[in-house]
XYZ file of N, CA and C in Angstrom:
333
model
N -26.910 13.117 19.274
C -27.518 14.268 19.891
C -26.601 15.469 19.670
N -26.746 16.708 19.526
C -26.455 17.519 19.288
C -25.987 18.484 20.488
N -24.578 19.124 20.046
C -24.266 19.983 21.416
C -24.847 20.982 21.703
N -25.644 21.575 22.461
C -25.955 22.654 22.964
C -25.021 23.484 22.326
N -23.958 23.535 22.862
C -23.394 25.136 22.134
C -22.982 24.937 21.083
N -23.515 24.256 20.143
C -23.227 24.212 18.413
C -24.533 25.065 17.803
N -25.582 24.107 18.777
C -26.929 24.379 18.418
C -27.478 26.315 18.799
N -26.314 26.939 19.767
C -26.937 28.000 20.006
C -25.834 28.741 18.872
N -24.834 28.516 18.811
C -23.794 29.483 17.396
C -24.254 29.232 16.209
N -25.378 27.711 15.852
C -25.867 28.115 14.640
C -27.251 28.789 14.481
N -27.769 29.007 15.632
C -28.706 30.134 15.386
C -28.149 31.470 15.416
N -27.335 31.860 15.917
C -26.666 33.538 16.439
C -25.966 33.726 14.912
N -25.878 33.315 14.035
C -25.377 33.268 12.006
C -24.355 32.861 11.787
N -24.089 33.614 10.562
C -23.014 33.117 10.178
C -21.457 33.999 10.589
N -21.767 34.972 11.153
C -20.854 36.034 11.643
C -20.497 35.358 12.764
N -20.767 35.044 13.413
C -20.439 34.254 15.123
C -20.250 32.722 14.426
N -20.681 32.242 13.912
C -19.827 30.559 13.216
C -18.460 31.198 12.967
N -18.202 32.153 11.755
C -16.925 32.407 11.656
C -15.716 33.287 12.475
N -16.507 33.800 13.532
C -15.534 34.318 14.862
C -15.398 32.530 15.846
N -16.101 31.723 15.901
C -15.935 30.898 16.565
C -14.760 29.838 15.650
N -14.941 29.891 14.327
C -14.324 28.946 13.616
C -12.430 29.721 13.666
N -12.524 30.569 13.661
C -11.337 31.500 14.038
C -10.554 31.134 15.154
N -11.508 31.433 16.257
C -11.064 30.773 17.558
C -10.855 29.370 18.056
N -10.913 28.682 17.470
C -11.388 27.396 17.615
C -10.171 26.458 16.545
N -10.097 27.041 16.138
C -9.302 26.735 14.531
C -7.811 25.974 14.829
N -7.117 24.588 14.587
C -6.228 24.262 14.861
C -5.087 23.829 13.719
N -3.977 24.148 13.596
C -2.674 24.317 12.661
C -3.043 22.416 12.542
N -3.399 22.027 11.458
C -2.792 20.393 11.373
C -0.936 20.114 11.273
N -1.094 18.920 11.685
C 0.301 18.328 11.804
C 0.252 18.294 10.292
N 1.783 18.915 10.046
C 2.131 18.257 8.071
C 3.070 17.929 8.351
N 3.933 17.397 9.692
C 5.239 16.822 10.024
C 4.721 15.159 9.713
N 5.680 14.684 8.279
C 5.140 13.256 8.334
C 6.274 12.680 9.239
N 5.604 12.001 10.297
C 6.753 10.914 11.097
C 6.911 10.007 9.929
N 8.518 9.436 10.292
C 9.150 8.193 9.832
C 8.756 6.393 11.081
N 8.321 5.554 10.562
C 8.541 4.787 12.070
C 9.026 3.608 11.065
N 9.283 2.434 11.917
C 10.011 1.279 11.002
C 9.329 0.415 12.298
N 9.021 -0.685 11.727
C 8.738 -1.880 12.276
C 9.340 -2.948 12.926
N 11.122 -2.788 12.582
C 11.668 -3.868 13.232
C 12.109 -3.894 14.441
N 12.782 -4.546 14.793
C 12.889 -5.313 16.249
C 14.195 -5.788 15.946
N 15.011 -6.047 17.652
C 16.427 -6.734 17.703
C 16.396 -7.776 18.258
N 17.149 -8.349 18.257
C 17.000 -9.963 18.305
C 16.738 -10.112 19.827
N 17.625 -9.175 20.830
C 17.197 -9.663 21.728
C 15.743 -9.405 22.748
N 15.059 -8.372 21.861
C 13.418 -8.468 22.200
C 12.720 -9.921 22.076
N 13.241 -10.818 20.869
C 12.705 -12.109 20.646
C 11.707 -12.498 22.166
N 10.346 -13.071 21.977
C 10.664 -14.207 23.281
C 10.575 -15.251 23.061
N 10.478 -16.082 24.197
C 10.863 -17.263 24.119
C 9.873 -18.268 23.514
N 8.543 -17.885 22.932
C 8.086 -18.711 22.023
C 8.517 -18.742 20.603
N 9.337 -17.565 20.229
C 9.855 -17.746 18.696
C 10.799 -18.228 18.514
N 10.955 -19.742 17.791
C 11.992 -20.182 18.038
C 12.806 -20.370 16.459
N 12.169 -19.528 15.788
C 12.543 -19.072 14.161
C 13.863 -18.369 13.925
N 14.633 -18.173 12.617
C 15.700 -17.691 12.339
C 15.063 -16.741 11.325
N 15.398 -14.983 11.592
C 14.621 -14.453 10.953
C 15.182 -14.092 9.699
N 14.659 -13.990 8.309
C 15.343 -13.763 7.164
C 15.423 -12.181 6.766
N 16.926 -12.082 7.306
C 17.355 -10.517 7.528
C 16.880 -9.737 5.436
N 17.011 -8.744 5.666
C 16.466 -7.814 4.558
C 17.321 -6.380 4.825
N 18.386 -6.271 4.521
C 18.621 -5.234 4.168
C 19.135 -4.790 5.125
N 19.737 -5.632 6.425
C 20.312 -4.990 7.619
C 19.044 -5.377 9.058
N 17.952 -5.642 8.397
C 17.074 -5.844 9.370
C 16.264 -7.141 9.217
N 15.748 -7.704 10.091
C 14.822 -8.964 10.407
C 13.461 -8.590 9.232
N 13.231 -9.259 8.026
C 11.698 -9.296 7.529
C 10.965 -9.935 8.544
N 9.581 -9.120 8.207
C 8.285 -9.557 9.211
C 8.044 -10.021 8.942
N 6.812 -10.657 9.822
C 6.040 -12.035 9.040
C 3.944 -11.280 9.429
N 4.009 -10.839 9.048
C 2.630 -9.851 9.330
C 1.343 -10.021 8.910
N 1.607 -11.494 8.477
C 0.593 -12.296 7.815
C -0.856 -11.990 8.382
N -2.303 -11.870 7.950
C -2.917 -11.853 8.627
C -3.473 -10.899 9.788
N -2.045 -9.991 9.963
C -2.379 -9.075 10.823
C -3.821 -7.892 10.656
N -4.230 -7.826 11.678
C -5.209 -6.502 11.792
C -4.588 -5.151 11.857
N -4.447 -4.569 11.296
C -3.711 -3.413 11.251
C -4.648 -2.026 10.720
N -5.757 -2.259 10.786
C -7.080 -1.553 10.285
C -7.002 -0.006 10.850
N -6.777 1.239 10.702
C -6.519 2.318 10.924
C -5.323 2.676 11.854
N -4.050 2.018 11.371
C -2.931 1.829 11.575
C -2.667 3.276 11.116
N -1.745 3.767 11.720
C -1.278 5.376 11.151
C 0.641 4.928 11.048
N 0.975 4.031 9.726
C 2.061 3.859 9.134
C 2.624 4.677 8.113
N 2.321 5.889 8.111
C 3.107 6.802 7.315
C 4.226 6.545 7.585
N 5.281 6.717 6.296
C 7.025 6.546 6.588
C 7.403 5.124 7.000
N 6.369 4.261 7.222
C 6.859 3.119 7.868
C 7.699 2.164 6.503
N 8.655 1.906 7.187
C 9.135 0.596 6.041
C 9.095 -0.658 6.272
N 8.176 -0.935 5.611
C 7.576 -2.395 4.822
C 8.045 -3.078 3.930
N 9.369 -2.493 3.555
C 9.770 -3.817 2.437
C 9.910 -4.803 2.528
N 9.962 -5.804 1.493
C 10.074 -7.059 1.756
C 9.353 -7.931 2.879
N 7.997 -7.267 3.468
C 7.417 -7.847 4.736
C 6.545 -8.769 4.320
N 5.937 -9.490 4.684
C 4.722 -10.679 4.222
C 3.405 -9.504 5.206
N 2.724 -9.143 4.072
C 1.486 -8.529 4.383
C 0.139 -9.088 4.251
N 0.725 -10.775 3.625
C -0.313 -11.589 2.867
C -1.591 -11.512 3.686
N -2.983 -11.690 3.606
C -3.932 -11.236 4.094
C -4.047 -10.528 5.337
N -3.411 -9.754 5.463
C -3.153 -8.429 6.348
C -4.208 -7.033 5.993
N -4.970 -6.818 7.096
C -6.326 -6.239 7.330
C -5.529 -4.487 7.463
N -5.171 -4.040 6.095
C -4.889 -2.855 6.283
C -5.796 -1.536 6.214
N -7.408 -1.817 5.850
C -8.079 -0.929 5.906
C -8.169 0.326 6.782
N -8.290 1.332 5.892
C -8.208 2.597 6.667
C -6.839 3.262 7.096
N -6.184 2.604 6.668
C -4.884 3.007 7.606
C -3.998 3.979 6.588
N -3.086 4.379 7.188
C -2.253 5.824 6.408
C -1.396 5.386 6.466
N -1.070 4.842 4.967
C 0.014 4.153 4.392
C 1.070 5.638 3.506
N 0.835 7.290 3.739
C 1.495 7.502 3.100
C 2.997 7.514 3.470
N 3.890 7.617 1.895
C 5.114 7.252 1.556
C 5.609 6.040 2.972
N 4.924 5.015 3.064
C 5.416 4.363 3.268
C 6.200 3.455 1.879
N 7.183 2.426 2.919
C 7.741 1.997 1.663
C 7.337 -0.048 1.899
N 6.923 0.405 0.483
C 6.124 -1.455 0.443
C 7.048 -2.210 -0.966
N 7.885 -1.598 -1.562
C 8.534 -2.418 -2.837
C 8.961 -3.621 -2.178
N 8.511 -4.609 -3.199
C 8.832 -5.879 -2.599
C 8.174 -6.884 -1.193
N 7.085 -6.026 -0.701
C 6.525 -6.818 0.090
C 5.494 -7.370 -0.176
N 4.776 -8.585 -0.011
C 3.944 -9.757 -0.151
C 2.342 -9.211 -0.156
N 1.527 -8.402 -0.613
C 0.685 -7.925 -1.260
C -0.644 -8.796 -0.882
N -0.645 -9.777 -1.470
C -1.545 -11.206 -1.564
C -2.601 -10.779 -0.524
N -3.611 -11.041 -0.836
C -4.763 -10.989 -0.629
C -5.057 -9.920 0.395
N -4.308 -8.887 0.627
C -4.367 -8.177 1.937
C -6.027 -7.111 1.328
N -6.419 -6.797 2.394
C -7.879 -5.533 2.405
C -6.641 -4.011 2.461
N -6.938 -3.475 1.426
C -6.241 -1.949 1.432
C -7.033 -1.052 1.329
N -8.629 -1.286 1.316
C -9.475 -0.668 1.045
C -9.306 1.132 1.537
N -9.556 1.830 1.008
C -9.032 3.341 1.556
C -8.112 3.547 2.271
N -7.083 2.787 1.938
C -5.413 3.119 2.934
C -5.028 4.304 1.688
């Protein structure tokens, strides 16, 4: 359904669309955040009873499978992570960093 006050600024033209689009108008974010995925040991709980295979100073994930479907991972680092059928559709993978992580069968469809 349609908003009322869309529906009355697009009858009043195109002179009042573009005083409203003026006013209305918002600066996008171009600040790309950095985020990272890992974790310290002592977050662990007590159902993981695994030894994690460090990468580079940090614990690799195990992200197998995950749903991660309009995930907003810009900057995130992913190396070396197991992404193996990991549901990344939609999500904003830019400059993240994936060299070396487990690819396999994951959905990247428009990331």
């Amino acid at each position: 359904m349609s908003d009322p006050e869309h529906v009355t600024l697009a009858r009043s033209g195109p002179s009042e669309i573009s005083r409203w689009r003026e006013a209305t108008w918002r600066r996008p974010n171009t600040e790309i955040p950095r985020f990272s995925l890992g974790y310290r040991l002592e977050d662990r709980g007590a159902g993981e009873t695994f030894l994690p295979d460090y990468v580079y100073g940090r614990p690799s994930l195990d992200l197998s499978g995950a749903m991660l479907n309009k995930a907003k991972l810009s900057g995130a680092d992913l190396s070396h992570d197991d992404l193996s059928g990991a549901d990344l559709t939609q999500s904003d993978l830019r400059q993240a960093d994936l060299s070396g992580a487990n690819l396999q069968n994951a959905h990247l469809w428009r990331s």
